[in-house]
Tab-separated table of C-alpha atoms in Angstrom:
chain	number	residue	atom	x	y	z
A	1	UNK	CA	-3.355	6.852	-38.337
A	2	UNK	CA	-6.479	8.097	-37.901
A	3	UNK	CA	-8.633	8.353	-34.512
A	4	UNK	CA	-10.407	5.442	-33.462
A	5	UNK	CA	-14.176	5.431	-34.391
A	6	UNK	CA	-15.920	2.302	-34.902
A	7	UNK	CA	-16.283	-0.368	-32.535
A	8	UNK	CA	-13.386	-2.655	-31.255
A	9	UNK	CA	-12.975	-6.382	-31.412
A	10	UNK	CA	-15.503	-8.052	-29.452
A	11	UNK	CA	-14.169	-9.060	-25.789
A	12	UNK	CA	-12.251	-12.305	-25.656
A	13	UNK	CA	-11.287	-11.950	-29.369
A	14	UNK	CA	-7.525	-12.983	-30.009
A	15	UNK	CA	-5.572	-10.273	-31.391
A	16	UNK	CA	-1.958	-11.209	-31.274
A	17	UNK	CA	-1.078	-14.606	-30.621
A	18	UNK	CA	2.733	-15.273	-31.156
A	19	UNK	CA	3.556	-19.441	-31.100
A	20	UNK	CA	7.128	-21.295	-30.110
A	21	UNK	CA	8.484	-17.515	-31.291
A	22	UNK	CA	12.260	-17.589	-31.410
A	23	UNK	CA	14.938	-14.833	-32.349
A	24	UNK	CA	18.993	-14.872	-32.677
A	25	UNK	CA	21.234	-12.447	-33.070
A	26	UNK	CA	24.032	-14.800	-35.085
A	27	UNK	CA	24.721	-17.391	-32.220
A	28	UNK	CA	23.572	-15.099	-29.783
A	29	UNK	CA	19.583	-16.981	-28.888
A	30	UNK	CA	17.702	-13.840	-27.459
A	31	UNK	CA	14.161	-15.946	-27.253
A	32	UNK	CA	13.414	-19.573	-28.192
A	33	UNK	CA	9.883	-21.068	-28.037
A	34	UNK	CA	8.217	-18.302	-26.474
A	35	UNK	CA	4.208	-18.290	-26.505
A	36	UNK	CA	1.490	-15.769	-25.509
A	37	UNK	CA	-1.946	-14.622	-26.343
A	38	UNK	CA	-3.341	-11.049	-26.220
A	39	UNK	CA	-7.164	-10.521	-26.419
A	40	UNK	CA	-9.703	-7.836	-26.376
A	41	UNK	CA	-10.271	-6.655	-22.974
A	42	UNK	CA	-7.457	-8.665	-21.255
A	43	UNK	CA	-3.998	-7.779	-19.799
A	44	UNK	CA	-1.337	-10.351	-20.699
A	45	UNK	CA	1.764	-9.549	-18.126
A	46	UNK	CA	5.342	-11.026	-19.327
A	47	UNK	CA	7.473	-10.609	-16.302
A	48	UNK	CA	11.537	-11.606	-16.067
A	49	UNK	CA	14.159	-9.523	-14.974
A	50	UNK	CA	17.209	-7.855	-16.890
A	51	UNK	CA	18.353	-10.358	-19.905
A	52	UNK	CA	15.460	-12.489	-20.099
A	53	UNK	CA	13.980	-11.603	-23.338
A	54	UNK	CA	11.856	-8.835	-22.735
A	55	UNK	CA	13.170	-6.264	-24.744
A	56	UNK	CA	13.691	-8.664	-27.916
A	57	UNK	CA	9.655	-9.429	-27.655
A	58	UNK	CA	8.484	-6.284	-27.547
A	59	UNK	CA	10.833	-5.276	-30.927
A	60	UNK	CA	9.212	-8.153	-32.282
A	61	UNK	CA	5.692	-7.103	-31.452
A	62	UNK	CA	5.931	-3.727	-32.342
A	63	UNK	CA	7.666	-4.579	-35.614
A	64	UNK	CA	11.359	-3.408	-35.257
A	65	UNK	CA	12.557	-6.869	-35.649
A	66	UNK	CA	11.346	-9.797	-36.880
A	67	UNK	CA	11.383	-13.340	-35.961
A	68	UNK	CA	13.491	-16.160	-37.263
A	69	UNK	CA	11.192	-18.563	-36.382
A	70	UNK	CA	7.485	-19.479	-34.980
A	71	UNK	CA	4.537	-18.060	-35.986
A	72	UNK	CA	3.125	-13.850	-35.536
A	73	UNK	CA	-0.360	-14.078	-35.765
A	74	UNK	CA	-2.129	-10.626	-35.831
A	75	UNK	CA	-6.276	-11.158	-35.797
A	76	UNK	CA	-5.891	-14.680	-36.717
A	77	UNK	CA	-3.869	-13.600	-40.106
A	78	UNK	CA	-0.071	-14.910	-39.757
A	79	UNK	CA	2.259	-12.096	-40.768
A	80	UNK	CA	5.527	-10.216	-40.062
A	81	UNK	CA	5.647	-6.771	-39.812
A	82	UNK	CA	8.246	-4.620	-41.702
A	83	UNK	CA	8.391	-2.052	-39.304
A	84	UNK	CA	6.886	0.233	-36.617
A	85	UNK	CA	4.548	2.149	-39.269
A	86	UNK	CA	3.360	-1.999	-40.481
A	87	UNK	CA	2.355	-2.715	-36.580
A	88	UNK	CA	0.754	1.021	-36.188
A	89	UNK	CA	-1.102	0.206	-39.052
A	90	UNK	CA	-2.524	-2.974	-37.775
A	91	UNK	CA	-3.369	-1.496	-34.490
A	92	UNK	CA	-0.279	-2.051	-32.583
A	93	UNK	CA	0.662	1.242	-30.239
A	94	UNK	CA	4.103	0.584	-28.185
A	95	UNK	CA	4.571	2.932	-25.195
A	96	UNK	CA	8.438	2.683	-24.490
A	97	UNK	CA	9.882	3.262	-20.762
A	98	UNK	CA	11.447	6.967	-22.287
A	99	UNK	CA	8.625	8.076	-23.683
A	100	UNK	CA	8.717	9.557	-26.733
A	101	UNK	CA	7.640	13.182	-25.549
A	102	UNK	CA	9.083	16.481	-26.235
A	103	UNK	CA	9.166	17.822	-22.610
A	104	UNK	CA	9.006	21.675	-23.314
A	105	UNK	CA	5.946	21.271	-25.823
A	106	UNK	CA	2.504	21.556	-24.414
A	107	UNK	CA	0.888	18.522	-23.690
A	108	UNK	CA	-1.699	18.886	-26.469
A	109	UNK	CA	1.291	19.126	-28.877
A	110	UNK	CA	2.896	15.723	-27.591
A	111	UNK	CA	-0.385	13.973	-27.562
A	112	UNK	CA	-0.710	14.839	-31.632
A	113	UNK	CA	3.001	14.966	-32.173
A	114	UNK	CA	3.753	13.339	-35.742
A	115	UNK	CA	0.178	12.829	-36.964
A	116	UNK	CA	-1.325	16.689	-36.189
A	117	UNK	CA	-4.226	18.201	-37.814
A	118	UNK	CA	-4.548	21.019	-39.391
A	119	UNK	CA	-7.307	23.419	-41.759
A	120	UNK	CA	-6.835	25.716	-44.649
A	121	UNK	CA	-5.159	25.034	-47.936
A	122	UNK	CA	-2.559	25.332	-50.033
A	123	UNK	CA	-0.399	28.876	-48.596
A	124	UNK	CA	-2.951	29.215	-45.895
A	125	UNK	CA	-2.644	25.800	-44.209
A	126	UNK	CA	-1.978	25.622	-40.909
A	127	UNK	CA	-2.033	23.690	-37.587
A	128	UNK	CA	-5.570	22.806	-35.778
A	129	UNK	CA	-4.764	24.049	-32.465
A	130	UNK	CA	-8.064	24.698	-30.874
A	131	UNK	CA	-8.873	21.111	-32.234
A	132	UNK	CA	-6.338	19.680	-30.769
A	133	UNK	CA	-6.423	21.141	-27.628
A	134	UNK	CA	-9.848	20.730	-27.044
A	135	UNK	CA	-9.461	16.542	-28.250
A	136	UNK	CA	-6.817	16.080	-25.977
A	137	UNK	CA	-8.478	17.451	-22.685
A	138	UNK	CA	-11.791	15.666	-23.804
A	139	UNK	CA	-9.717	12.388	-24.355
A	140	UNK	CA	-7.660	13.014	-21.218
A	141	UNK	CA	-11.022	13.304	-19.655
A	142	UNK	CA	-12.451	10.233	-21.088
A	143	UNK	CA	-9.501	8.243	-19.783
A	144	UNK	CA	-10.211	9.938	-15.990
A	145	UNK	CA	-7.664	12.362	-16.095
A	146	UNK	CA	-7.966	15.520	-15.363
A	147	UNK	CA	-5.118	18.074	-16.179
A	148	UNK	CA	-5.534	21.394	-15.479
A	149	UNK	CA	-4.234	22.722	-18.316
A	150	UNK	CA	-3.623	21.580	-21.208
A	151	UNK	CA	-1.272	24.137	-22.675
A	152	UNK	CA	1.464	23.533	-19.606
A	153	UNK	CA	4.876	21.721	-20.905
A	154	UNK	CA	4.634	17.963	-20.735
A	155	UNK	CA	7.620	18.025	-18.663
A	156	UNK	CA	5.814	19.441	-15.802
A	157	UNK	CA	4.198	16.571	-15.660
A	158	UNK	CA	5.008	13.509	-12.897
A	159	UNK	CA	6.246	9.890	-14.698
A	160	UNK	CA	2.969	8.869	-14.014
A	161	UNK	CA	0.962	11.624	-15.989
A	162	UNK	CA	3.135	11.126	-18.637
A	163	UNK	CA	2.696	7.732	-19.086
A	164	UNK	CA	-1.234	8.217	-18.903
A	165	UNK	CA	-0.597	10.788	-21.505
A	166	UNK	CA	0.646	8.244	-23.612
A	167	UNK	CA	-1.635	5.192	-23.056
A	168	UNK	CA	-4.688	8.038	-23.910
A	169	UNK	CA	-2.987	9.046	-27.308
A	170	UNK	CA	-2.974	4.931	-28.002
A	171	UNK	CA	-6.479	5.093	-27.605
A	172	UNK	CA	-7.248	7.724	-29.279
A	173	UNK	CA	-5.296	7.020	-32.135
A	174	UNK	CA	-7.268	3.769	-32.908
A	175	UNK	CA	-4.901	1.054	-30.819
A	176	UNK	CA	-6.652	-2.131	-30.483
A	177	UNK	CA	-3.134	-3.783	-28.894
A	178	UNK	CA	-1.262	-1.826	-26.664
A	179	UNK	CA	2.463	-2.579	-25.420
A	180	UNK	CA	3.372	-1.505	-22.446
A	181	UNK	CA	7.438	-1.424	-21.529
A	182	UNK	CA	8.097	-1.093	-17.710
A	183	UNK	CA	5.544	1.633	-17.076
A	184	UNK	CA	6.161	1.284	-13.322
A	185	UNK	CA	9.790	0.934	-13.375
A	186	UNK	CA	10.723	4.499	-12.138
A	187	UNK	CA	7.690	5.317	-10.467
A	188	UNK	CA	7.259	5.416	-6.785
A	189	UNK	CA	3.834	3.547	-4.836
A	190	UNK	CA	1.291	6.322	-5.834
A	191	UNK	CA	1.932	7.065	-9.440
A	192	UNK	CA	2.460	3.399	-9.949
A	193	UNK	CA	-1.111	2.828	-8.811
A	194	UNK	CA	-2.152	5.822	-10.991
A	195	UNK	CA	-0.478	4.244	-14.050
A	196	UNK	CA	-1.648	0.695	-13.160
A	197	UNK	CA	-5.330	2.709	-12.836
A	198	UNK	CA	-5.441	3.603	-16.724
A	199	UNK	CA	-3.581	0.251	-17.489
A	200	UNK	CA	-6.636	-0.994	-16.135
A	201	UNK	CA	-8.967	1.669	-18.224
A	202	UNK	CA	-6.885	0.776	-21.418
A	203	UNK	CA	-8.429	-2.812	-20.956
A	204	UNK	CA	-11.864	-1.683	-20.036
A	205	UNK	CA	-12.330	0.355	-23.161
A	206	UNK	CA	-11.873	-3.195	-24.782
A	207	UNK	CA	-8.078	-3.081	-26.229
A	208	UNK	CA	-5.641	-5.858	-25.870
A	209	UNK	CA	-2.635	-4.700	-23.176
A	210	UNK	CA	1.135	-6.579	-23.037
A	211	UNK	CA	2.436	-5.403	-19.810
A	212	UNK	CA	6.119	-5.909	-19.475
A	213	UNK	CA	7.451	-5.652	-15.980
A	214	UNK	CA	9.639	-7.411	-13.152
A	215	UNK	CA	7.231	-6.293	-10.329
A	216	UNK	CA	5.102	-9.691	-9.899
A	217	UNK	CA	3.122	-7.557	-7.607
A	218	UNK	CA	1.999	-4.861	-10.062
A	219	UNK	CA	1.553	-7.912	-12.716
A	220	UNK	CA	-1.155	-9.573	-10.461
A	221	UNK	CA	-3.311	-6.196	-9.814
A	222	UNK	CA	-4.412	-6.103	-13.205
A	223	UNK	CA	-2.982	-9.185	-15.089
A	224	UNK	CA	-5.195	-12.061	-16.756
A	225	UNK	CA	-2.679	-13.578	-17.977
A	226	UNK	CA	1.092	-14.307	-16.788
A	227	UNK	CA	4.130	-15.342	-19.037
A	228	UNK	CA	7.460	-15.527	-17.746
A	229	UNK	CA	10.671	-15.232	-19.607
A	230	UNK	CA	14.051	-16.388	-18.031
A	231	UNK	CA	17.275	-16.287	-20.536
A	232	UNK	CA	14.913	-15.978	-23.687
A	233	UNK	CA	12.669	-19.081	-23.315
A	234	UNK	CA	9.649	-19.943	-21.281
A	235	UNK	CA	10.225	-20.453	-17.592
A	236	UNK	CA	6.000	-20.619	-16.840
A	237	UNK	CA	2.674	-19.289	-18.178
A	238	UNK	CA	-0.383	-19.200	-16.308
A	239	UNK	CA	-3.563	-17.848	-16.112
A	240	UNK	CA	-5.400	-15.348	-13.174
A	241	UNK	CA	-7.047	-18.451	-11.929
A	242	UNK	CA	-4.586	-20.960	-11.353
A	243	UNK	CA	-1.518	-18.955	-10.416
A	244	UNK	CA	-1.969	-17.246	-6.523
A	245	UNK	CA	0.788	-13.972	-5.870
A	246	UNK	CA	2.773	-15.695	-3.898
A	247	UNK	CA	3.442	-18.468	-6.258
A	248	UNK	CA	3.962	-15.664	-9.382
A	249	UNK	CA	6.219	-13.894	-6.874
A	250	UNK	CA	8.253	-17.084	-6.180
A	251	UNK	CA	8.566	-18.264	-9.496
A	252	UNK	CA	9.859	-14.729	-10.773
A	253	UNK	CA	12.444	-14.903	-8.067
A	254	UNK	CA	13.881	-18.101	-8.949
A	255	UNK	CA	11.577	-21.045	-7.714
A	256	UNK	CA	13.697	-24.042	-7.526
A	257	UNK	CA	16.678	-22.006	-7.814
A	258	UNK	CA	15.706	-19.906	-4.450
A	259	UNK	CA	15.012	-22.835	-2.690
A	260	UNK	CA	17.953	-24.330	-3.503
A	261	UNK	CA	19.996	-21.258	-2.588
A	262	UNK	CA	17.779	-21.432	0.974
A	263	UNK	CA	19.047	-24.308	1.953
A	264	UNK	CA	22.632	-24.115	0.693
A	265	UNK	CA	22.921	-20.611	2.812
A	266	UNK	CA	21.359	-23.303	5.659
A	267	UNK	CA	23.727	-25.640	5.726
A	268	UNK	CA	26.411	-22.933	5.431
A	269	UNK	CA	24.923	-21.546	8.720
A	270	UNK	CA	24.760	-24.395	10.611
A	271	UNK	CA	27.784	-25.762	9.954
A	272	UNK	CA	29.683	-22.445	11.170
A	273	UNK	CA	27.620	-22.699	14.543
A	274	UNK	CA	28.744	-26.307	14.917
A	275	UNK	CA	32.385	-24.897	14.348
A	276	UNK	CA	32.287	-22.394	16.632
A	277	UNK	CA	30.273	-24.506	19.259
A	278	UNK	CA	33.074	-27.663	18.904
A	279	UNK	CA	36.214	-25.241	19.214
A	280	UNK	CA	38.157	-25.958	22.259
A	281	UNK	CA	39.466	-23.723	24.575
A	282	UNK	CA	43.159	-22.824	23.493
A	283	UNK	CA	46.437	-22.182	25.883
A	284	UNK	CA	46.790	-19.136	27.194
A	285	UNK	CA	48.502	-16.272	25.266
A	286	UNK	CA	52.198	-16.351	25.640
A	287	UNK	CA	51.514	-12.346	26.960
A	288	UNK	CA	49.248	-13.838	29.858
A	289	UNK	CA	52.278	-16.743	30.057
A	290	UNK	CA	54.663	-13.441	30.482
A	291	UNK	CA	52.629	-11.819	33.080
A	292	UNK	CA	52.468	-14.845	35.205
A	293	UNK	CA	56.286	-15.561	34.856
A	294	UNK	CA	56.543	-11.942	36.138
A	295	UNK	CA	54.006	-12.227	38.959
A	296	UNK	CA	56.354	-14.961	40.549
């Protein structure tokens, strides 16, 4: 894949739209009927937490599996990709929660790892380091940040850096969608704000982001767009404008479902104060019984 060059999509264009998407694992229904809409220069956020269906639509997105039902629309063609290489190919970058770094190469080396340049020919080919070296700090740069060095292990690096690592290489590499899998999830409050930061750049330089995360409150900093997942189907999407935090936050914790637990754990409450206020007073302990007997 080659680096990125001429213009991207125009802003607001749809890139991936997947429709009433549904996937099963023999009886096993990982999603049914699950919608969403990625376009240039907008964040689409699918939140749910463990077992909801996350994990089964980014495979699907980024062309590991495919669906069994619904349509996969990339650029307004309907398709299904073969494999990773087939969504790469159509501008699909997926940055996975592990990354897929070597952590005692240089970071130059991780940010070309797999598709590296190189000059000569024939006997006397070899690898473009200065190239890449010098394309990675300038890209690095272009994203806003600013390593020291280039040549230092990418394991030195924080979570964060890595991950910005990562979303820069997508960039570079010519992503116009890119898929984002829990970039936040072991990151503490700073380099979550750093990451969410070039989440945020990722968008302005006019690609399409999926954001997958249970953080509601990470979601809403730079979402457009919200879809939530709960046991592989649709549980509510909404746009910026008519969602507020607090009502994203509540419906990713359980909505109804929490309310109904709230007053259940009410009643329960209540009732054991009405218990203990309505007890009466018991006889005395047959040892107080003995010490009176004794007394006399």
């Amino acid at each position: 894949m080659s680096a990125h060059t001429a213009p991207g999509p125009q802003a607001g264009t749809t890139l991936v739209k997947l429709t009433d998407v549904s996937k099963y694992y023999g009886n096993i229904r990982a999603l049914q009927g699950v919608s969403l809409e990625v376009t240039a220069g907008g964040i689409t956020c699918v939140l749910g937490d463990n077992g909801a269906g996350k994990s089964t639509l980014i495979k699907i997105i980024a062309g590991l599996h495919r669906h069994d039902a619904g349509t996969f629309e990339i650029e307004g063609e309907e398709t299904e990709l073969a494999n990773p290489r087939a969504a790469l190919d159509r501008g699909i970058a997926t940055v996975y929660q592990d990354l897929a770094v070597v952590p005692l190469m240089p970071v130059w080396r991780n940010f070309f790892l797999g598709s590296e340049p190189t000059r000569g020919r024939g006997p006397f080919r070899r690898l473009d380091v200065e190239l890449m070296r010098e394309t990675t700090r300038a890209e690095l740069l272009r994203m806003g940040i600013d390593l020291r060095d280039v040549d230092q292990p990418i394991g030195t690096l924080s979570g964060g850096e890595r991950q910005c690592v990562a979303i820069a290489r997508a960039v570079y590499f010519g992503a116009k969608v890119l898929v984002l899998d829990e970039p936040t999830a072991a990151l503490g409050v700073k380099q979550s704000g750093v990451v969410l930061k070039y989440v945020a750049a990722a968008r302005d330089a006019g690609l399409g982001v999926v954001l997958i995360t249970h953080n509601p409150h990470h979601a809403y900093l730079v979402g457009d767009r919200f879809v939530l997942l709960k046991r592989g189907t649709m549980a509510g999407s909404h746009t910026r404008d008519s969602i507020t935090l607090d009502e994203l936050t509540r419906q990713m914790a359980g909505g109804s479902e929490l309310d109904e637990l709230s007053h259940e754990l009410e009643r329960v409450a209540e009732s054991g104060r009405d218990t203990s206020a309505g007890t009466p007073a018991g006889p005395p302990s047959d040892s107080a019984s003995d010490r009176d007997d004794t007394t006399r």
